PDB file of C-alpha atoms in Angstrom:
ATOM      1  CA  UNK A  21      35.350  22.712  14.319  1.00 53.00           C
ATOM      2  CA  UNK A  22      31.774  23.286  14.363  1.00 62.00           C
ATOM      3  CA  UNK A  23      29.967  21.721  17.193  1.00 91.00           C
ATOM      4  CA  UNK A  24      25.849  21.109  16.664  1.00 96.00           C
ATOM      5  CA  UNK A  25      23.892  22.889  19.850  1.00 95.00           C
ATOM      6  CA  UNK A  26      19.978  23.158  20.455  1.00 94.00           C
ATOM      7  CA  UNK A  27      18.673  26.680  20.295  1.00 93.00           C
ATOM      8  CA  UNK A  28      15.179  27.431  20.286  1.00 92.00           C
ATOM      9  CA  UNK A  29      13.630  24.218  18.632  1.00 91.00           C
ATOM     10  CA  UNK A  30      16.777  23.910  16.135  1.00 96.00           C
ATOM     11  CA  UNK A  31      19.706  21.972  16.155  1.00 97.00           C
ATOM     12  CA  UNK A  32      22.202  25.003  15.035  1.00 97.00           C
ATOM     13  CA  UNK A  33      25.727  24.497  14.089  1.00 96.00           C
ATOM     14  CA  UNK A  34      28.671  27.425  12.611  1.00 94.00           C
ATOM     15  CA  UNK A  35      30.446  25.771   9.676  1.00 95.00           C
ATOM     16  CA  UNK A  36      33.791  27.111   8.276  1.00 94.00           C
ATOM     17  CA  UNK A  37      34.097  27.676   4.664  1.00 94.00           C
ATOM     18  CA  UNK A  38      36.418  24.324   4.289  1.00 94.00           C
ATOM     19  CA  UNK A  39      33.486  22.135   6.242  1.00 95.00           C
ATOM     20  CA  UNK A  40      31.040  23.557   3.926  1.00 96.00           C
ATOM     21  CA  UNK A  41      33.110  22.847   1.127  1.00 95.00           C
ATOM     22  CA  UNK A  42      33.539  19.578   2.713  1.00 96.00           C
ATOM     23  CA  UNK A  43      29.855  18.206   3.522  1.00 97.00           C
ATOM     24  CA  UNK A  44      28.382  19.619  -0.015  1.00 96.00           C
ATOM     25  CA  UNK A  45      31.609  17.515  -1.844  1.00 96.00           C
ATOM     26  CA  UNK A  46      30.860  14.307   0.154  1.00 97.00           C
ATOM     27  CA  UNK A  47      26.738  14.857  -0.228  1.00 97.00           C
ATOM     28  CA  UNK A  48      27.461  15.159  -3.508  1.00 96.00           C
ATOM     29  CA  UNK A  49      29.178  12.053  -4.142  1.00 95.00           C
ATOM     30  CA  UNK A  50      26.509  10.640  -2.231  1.00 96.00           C
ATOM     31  CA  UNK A  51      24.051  11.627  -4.842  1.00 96.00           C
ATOM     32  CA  UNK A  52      26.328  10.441  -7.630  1.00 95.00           C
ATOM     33  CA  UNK A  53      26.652   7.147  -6.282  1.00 94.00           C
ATOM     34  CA  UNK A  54      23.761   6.660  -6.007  1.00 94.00           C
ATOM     35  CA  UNK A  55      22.498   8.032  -9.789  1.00 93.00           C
ATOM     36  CA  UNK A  56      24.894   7.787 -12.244  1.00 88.00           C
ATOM     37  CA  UNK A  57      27.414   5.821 -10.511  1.00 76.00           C
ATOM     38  CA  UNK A  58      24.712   3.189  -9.211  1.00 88.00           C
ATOM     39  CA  UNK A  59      26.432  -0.524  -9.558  1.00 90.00           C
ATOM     40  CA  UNK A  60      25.704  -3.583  -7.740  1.00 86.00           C
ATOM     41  CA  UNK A  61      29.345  -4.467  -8.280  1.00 90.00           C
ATOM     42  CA  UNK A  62      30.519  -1.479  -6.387  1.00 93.00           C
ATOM     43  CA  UNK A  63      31.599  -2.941  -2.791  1.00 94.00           C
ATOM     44  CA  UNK A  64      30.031   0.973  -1.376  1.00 94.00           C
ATOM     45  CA  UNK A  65      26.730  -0.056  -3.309  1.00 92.00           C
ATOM     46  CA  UNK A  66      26.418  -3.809  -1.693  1.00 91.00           C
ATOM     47  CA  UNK A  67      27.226  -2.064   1.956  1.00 93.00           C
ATOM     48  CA  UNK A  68      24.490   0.897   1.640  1.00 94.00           C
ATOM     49  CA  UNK A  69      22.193  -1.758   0.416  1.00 92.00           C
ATOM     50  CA  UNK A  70      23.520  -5.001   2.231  1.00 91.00           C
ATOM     51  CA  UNK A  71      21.774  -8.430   1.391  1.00 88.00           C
ATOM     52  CA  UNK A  72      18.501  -8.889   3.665  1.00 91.00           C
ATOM     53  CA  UNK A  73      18.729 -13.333   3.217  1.00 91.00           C
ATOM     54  CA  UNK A  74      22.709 -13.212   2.659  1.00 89.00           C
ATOM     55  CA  UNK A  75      22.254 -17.275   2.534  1.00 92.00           C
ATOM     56  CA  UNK A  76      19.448 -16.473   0.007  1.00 93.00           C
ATOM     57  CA  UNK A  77      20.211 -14.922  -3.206  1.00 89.00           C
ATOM     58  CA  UNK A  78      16.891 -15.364  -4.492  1.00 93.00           C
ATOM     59  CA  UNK A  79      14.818 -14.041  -1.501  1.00 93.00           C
ATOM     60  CA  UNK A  80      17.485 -10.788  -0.988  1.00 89.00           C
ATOM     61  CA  UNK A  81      16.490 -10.542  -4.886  1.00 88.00           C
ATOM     62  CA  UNK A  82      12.896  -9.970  -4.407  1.00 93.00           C
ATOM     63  CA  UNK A  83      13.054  -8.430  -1.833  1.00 93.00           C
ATOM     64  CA  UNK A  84      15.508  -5.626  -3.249  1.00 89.00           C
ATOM     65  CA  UNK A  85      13.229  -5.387  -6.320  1.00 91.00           C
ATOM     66  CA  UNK A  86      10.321  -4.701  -4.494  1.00 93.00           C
ATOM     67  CA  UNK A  87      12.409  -2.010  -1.940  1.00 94.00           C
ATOM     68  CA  UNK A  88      15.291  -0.608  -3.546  1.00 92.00           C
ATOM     69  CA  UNK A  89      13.817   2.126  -5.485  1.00 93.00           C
ATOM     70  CA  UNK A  90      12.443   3.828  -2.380  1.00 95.00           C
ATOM     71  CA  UNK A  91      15.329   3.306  -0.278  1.00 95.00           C
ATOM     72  CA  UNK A  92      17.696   4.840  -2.590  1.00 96.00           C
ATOM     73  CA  UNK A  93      15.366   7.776  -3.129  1.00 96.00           C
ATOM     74  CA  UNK A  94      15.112   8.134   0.359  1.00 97.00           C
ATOM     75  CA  UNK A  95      18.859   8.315   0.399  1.00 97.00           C
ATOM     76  CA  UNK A  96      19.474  10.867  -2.231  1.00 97.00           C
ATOM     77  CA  UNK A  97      16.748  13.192  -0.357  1.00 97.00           C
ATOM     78  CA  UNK A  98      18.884  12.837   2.831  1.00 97.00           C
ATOM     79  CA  UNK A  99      21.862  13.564   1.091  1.00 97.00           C
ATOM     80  CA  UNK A 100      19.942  16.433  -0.494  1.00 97.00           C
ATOM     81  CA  UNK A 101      19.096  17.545   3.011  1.00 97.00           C
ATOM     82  CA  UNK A 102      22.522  18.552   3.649  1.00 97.00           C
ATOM     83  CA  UNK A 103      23.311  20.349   0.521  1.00 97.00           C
ATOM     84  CA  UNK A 104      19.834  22.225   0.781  1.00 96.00           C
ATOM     85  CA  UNK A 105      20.748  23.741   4.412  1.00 96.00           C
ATOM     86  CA  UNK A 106      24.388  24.238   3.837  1.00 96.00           C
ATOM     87  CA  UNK A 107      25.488  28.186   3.818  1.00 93.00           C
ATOM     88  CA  UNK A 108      26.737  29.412   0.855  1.00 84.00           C
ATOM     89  CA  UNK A 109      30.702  28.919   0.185  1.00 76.00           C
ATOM     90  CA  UNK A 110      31.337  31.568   2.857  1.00 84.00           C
ATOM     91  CA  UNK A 111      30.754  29.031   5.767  1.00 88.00           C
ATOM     92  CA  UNK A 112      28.059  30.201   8.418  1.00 93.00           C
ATOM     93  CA  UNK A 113      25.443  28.635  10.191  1.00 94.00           C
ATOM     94  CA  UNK A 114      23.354  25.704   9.835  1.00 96.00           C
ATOM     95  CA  UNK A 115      19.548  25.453  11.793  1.00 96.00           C
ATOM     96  CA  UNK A 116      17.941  22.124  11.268  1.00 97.00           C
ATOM     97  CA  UNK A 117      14.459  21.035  12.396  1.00 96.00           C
ATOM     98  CA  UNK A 118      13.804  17.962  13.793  1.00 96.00           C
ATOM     99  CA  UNK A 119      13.071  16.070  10.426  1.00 97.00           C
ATOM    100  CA  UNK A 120      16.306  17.581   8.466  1.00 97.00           C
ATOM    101  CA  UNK A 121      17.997  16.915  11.635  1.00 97.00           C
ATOM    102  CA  UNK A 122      17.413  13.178  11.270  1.00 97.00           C
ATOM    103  CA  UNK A 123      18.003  13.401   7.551  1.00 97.00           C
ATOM    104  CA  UNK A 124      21.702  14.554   7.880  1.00 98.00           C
ATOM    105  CA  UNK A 125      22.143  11.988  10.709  1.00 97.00           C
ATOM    106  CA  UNK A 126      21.093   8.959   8.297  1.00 97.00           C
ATOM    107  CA  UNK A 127      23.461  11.078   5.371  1.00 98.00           C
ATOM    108  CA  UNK A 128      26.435  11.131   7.517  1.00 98.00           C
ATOM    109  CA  UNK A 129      25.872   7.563   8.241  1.00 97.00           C
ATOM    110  CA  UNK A 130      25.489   6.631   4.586  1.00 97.00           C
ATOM    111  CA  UNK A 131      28.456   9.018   3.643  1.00 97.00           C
ATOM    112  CA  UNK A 132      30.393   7.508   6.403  1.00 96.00           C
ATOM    113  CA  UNK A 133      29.531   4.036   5.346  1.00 96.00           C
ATOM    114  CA  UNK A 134      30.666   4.392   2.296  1.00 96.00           C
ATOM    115  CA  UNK A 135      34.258   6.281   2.798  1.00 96.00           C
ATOM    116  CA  UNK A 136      35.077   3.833   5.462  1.00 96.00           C
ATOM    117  CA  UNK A 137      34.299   0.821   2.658  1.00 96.00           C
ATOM    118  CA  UNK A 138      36.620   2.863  -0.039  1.00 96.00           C
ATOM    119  CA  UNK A 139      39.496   3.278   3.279  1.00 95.00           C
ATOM    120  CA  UNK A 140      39.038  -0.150   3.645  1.00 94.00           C
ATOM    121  CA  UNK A 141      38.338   0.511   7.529  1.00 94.00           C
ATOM    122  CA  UNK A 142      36.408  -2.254   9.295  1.00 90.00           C
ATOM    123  CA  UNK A 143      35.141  -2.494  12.955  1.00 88.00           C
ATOM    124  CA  UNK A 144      38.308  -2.890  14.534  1.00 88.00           C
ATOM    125  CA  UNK A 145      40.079  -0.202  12.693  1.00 90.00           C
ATOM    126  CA  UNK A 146      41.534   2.141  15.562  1.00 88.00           C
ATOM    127  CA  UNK A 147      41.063   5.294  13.827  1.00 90.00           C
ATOM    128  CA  UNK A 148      43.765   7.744  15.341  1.00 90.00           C
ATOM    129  CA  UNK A 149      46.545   4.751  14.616  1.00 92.00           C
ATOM    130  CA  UNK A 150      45.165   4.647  11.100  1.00 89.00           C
ATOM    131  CA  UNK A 151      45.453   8.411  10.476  1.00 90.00           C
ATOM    132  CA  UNK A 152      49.016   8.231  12.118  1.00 89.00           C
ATOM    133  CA  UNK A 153      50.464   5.506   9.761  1.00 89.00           C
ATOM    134  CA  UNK A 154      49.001   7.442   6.683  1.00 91.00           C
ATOM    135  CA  UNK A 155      50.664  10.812   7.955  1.00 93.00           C
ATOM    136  CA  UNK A 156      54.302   8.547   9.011  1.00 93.00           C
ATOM    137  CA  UNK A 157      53.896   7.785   5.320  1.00 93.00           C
ATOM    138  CA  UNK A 158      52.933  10.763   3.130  1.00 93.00           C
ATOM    139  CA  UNK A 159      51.630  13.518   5.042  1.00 92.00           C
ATOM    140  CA  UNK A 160      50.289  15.343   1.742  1.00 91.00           C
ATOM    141  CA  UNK A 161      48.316  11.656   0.592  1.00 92.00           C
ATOM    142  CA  UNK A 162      45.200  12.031  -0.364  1.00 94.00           C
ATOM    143  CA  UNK A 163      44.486   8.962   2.526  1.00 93.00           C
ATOM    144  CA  UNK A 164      45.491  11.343   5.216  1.00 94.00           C
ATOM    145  CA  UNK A 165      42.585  14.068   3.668  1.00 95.00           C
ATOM    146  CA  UNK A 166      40.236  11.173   3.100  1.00 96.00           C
ATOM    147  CA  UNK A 167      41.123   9.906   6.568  1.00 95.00           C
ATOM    148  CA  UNK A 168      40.483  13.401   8.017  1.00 95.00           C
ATOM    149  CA  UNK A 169      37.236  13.794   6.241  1.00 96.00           C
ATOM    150  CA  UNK A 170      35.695  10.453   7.609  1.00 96.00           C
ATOM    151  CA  UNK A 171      36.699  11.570  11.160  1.00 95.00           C
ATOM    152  CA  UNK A 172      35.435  14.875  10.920  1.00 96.00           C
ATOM    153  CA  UNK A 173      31.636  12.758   9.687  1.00 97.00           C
ATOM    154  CA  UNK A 174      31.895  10.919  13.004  1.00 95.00           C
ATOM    155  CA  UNK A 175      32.824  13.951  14.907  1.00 96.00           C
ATOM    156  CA  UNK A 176      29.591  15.898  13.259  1.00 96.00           C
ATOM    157  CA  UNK A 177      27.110  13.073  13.202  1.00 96.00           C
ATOM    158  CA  UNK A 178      28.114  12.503  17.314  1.00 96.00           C
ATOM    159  CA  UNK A 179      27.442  16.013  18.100  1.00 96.00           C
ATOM    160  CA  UNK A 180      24.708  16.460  15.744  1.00 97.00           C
ATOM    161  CA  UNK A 181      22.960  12.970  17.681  1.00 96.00           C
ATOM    162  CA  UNK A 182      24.168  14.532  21.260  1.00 94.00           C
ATOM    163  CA  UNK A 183      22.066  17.729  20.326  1.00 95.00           C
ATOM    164  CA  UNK A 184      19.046  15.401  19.520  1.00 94.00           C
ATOM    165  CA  UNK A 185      19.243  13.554  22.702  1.00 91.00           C
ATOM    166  CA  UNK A 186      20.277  16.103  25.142  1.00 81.00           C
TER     167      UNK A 186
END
């Protein structure tokens, strides 16, 4: 698994062919959902863009009209961060900037965000239990890849925010 590491005023990270594969599928869908699949009725849409005045309807409203629109093209550039320094399909390495570093880091949160509304994973979920009980029940499931996927997001958006900090 690819691990992010500072070198030289980058934050540099080897991807494998499958992770590539991986982050440009999920950025993608990131993009989608937030284009052509945009819906206030989608759960994934109300958690990316939660209420601001949940006891005000009204208020959250306004305030949405007046924000949304830059938010969620903010959103789609992050998202567009990660497909735009992605290696070809051939895996290789990743160097980030400070700025795109960030960008990816708010991505993988958003990505994140939404995959653990569609698992149905909430703040108690133990993770590792979660991924066992999907495997104990059908090890080729599509939950056990989708599990897999949202772990390996955490595992790259820690090491990715490690880099930053250290």
């Amino acid at each position: 698994m690819s691990m992010f590491r500072r070198q030289a005023g980058r934050y540099v990270a080897t991807l494998a062919v499958d992770e590539v594969r991986v982050l440009r599928k999920v950025a993608s869908e990131v993009v989608g959902l937030l284009t052509d699949g945009f819906d206030h009725s989608d759960p994934v849409v109300d958690r990316l863009f939660p209420a601001v005045y949940p006891e005000d309807s009204a208020g959250s409203a306004e305030f949405r009209r007046y924000t949304e629109g830059d938010l969620k093209t903010a959103k789609i550039d992050q998202a567009g961060a990660i497909l735009a320094a992605l290696p070809d399909e051939a895996g290789g390495e990743v160097r980030l900037d400070a700025e795109a570093a960030e960008a990816w880091l708010r991505a993988l949160n958003d990505a994140r965000l939404a995959m653990g509304v569609r698992l149905e994973i909430k703040d108690g979920t133990d993770l590792g239990e979660e991924l066992d009980d999907a495997v104990a029940e059908d090890a080729s499931s599509s939950r056990v890849f989708q599990l897999s996927v949202y772990a390996y997001l955490g595992y790259l958006q820690e090491s990715l925010l490690n880099a930053l900090i250290d």
